[in-house]
Protein backbone atom coordinates (compact mmCIF):
# COMPACT_ATOMS: atom_id res chain seq x y z
CA UNK A 1 9.54 -16.04 -10.67
CA UNK A 2 12.42 -14.76 -9.00
CA UNK A 3 15.01 -12.59 -10.04
CA UNK A 4 17.64 -15.31 -11.14
CA UNK A 5 20.49 -12.82 -10.30
CA UNK A 6 19.38 -12.27 -6.74
CA UNK A 7 18.79 -15.69 -6.06
CA UNK A 8 22.34 -17.16 -7.29
CA UNK A 9 23.80 -13.68 -5.16
CA UNK A 10 21.95 -14.82 -1.86
CA UNK A 11 23.18 -18.43 -2.52
CA UNK A 12 26.60 -17.62 -2.96
CA UNK A 13 26.38 -15.67 0.36
CA UNK A 14 25.01 -18.45 2.06
CA UNK A 15 27.30 -19.21 5.11
CA UNK A 16 25.05 -22.24 6.27
CA UNK A 17 22.80 -25.20 4.82
CA UNK A 18 19.93 -23.27 6.97
CA UNK A 19 20.24 -20.11 4.68
CA UNK A 20 20.59 -22.21 1.73
CA UNK A 21 17.31 -24.44 2.37
CA UNK A 22 15.51 -21.39 3.33
CA UNK A 23 16.08 -20.09 0.13
CA UNK A 24 14.54 -22.98 -1.64
CA UNK A 25 11.87 -23.23 0.42
CA UNK A 26 11.18 -19.73 0.01
CA UNK A 27 11.71 -19.94 -3.77
CA UNK A 28 9.14 -23.38 -3.86
CA UNK A 29 6.14 -21.11 -1.48
CA UNK A 30 6.29 -18.31 -3.65
CA UNK A 31 5.73 -20.42 -6.54
CA UNK A 32 3.58 -22.55 -5.47
CA UNK A 33 1.22 -19.02 -4.17
CA UNK A 34 1.80 -17.65 -7.25
CA UNK A 35 0.55 -21.33 -9.62
CA UNK A 36 -2.35 -21.74 -7.44
CA UNK A 37 -5.25 -20.24 -9.49
CA UNK A 38 -7.52 -20.53 -6.44
CA UNK A 39 -5.94 -16.58 -5.93
CA UNK A 40 -7.27 -13.72 -8.31
CA UNK A 41 -4.35 -13.05 -10.46
CA UNK A 42 -3.77 -9.56 -9.23
CA UNK A 43 -2.84 -11.30 -5.77
CA UNK A 44 -0.50 -14.00 -7.55
CA UNK A 45 1.23 -10.68 -8.94
CA UNK A 46 1.60 -9.65 -5.86
CA UNK A 47 2.61 -12.31 -3.61
CA UNK A 48 5.35 -12.75 -6.49
CA UNK A 49 6.72 -9.42 -5.52
CA UNK A 50 7.49 -10.27 -2.12
CA UNK A 51 9.71 -12.76 -3.18
CA UNK A 52 11.93 -10.57 -2.71
CA UNK A 53 12.48 -9.36 -0.09
CA UNK A 54 11.12 -12.66 1.56
CA UNK A 55 14.36 -14.17 -0.07
CA UNK A 56 16.98 -11.13 1.64
CA UNK A 57 14.64 -11.99 5.14
CA UNK A 58 15.34 -15.41 5.21
CA UNK A 59 19.23 -15.10 4.85
CA UNK A 60 19.11 -12.85 8.56
CA UNK A 61 15.54 -14.65 10.05
CA UNK A 62 14.93 -18.51 9.37
CA UNK A 63 12.01 -17.87 12.31
CA UNK A 64 9.50 -17.60 9.10
CA UNK A 65 9.39 -20.98 9.11
CA UNK A 66 8.94 -22.20 12.44
CA UNK A 67 6.84 -19.31 14.12
CA UNK A 68 3.58 -18.63 13.29
CA UNK A 69 3.58 -15.01 14.16
CA UNK A 70 6.58 -14.27 12.16
CA UNK A 71 5.61 -10.85 10.86
CA UNK A 72 6.17 -11.63 7.48
CA UNK A 73 4.34 -15.42 7.55
CA UNK A 74 1.64 -13.27 9.01
CA UNK A 75 1.79 -11.04 6.01
CA UNK A 76 1.35 -13.61 3.86
CA UNK A 77 -1.44 -15.67 5.53
CA UNK A 78 -3.39 -12.85 5.58
CA UNK A 79 -3.41 -11.63 2.15
CA UNK A 80 -4.48 -14.82 1.20
CA UNK A 81 -7.16 -15.06 3.89
CA UNK A 82 -8.32 -11.61 3.25
CA UNK A 83 -8.03 -12.48 -0.77
CA UNK A 84 -9.77 -15.64 -0.64
CA UNK A 85 -13.34 -13.89 -0.21
CA UNK A 86 -13.24 -12.23 -3.55
CA UNK A 87 -14.28 -13.90 -7.09
CA UNK A 88 -13.78 -11.21 -9.58
CA UNK A 89 -10.55 -9.09 -10.47
CA UNK A 90 -13.11 -6.64 -11.53
CA UNK A 91 -14.99 -6.44 -7.92
CA UNK A 92 -14.64 -2.99 -7.03
CA UNK A 93 -14.03 -4.16 -3.58
CA UNK A 94 -11.37 -6.22 -4.07
CA UNK A 95 -9.80 -3.56 -6.45
CA UNK A 96 -10.32 -1.00 -3.13
CA UNK A 97 -8.20 -4.72 -1.36
CA UNK A 98 -5.74 -4.67 -3.88
CA UNK A 99 -4.64 -1.03 -4.50
CA UNK A 100 -3.00 -0.44 -1.16
CA UNK A 101 -1.70 -3.87 -0.59
CA UNK A 102 0.55 -3.34 -4.28
CA UNK A 103 1.92 -0.60 -3.10
CA UNK A 104 2.63 -1.82 0.36
CA UNK A 105 4.02 -4.20 -1.08
CA UNK A 106 6.06 -2.37 -4.22
CA UNK A 107 7.66 0.05 -1.07
CA UNK A 108 8.81 -3.33 0.51
CA UNK A 109 10.65 -4.69 -2.23
CA UNK A 110 12.68 -1.39 -2.23
CA UNK A 111 13.45 -1.19 1.62
CA UNK A 112 16.17 -2.90 3.12
CA UNK A 113 15.18 -5.93 4.81
CA UNK A 114 17.72 -6.20 8.47
CA UNK A 115 14.88 -7.37 10.73
CA UNK A 116 11.44 -8.41 10.62
CA UNK A 117 10.42 -4.60 11.27
CA UNK A 118 9.41 -4.22 7.41
CA UNK A 119 6.96 -6.95 7.10
CA UNK A 120 5.43 -6.19 10.71
CA UNK A 121 4.34 -2.58 9.59
CA UNK A 122 3.71 -3.21 6.15
CA UNK A 123 0.93 -5.06 7.96
CA UNK A 124 0.23 -2.64 10.80
CA UNK A 125 -0.77 -0.36 7.94
CA UNK A 126 -2.53 -2.58 5.65
CA UNK A 127 -4.76 -4.57 8.35
CA UNK A 128 -6.79 -1.21 9.59
CA UNK A 129 -7.43 -0.12 6.04
CA UNK A 130 -8.87 -3.30 5.29
CA UNK A 131 -10.52 -3.42 8.28
CA UNK A 132 -12.47 -0.04 7.13
CA UNK A 133 -13.18 -0.85 3.79
CA UNK A 134 -14.80 -4.67 5.19
CA UNK A 135 -16.31 -2.23 7.50
CA UNK A 136 -17.29 -0.09 4.35
CA UNK A 137 -18.48 -3.13 2.86
CA UNK A 138 -20.54 -4.58 5.60
CA UNK A 139 -22.43 -1.39 6.09
CA UNK A 140 -23.20 -0.62 2.42
CA UNK A 141 -24.51 -4.41 2.92
CA UNK A 142 -26.52 -3.73 5.83
CA UNK A 143 -28.38 -1.03 3.54
CA UNK A 144 -28.87 -3.07 1.19
CA UNK A 145 -30.92 -5.97 3.50
CA UNK A 146 -32.49 -2.64 5.18
CA UNK A 147 -33.65 -1.69 1.25
CA UNK A 148 -34.90 -4.91 0.28
CA UNK A 149 -36.76 -5.69 3.77
CA UNK A 150 -38.54 -2.04 2.96
CA UNK A 151 -39.49 -2.49 -0.46
CA UNK A 152 -40.73 -6.19 0.62
CA UNK A 153 -42.69 -4.84 3.56
CA UNK A 154 -43.98 -2.50 1.47
CA UNK A 155 -45.34 -4.98 -1.00
CA UNK A 156 -46.88 -7.34 1.26
CA UNK A 157 -49.21 -4.34 2.21
CA UNK A 158 -50.00 -4.05 -0.78
CA UNK A 159 -50.73 -7.35 -1.56
CA UNK A 160 -52.88 -6.85 2.15
CA UNK A 161 -54.30 -3.29 0.38
CA UNK A 162 -55.14 -5.25 -3.04
CA UNK A 163 -56.87 -8.75 -1.12
CA UNK A 164 -59.21 -6.23 0.88
CA UNK A 165 -60.23 -4.10 -1.79
CA UNK A 166 -61.30 -7.81 -4.24
CA UNK A 167 -62.85 -9.09 -1.16
CA UNK A 168 -65.25 -5.88 -0.41
CA UNK A 169 -68.92 -6.56 -0.67
CA UNK A 170 -69.35 -3.46 -3.22
CA UNK A 171 -66.20 -4.75 -5.59
CA UNK A 172 -68.67 -6.36 -7.92
CA UNK A 173 -69.95 -2.58 -8.57
CA UNK A 174 -66.57 -1.08 -9.78
CA UNK A 175 -65.16 -1.43 -13.42
CA UNK A 176 -63.21 -4.38 -13.38
CA UNK A 177 -60.54 -2.46 -15.17
CA UNK A 178 -60.54 0.44 -11.68
CA UNK A 179 -60.60 -2.74 -9.44
CA UNK A 180 -57.27 -3.75 -11.18
CA UNK A 181 -55.55 -0.85 -10.96
CA UNK A 182 -56.75 -0.21 -7.48
CA UNK A 183 -55.63 -4.42 -5.93
CA UNK A 184 -53.43 -4.46 -9.04
CA UNK A 185 -49.37 -5.96 -8.19
């Protein structure tokens, strides 16, 4: 929810219908995102924090609505896209994703919005951090897969050795408990 006093002040300061409509569209857009249960709660909270800077931005720059490459729009799109891959706010990778995002948005709330530059800088700061986190996640996943494949290969080899021992012609001369141990699981 927006700070009613900021919205009222900006609406009063509006000099054009475009500014008034921009304020209303941003307020509705943020409300829709904040109420979208497909996004995890912490992401919705962070998006809610973006409302104030976005309201201040549309007073100056209404390209936000028409330019797909607008820095503020790209920031929102990137937040939504990257956060969609997480299914739990308790996931350590999600926590690592949210921490720099929350810090960056808290800074954005307090800086003067006189152009799109603060949004571009925020995105330029976050993307390399997130890319590094994603690479570490991929590396950890690849290592886990490698470990599982190695364990599976060892199981296959152990099974082959066990089958070979059981198939030997002299296996009948070995006590059953010893054969079971030597060729076991």
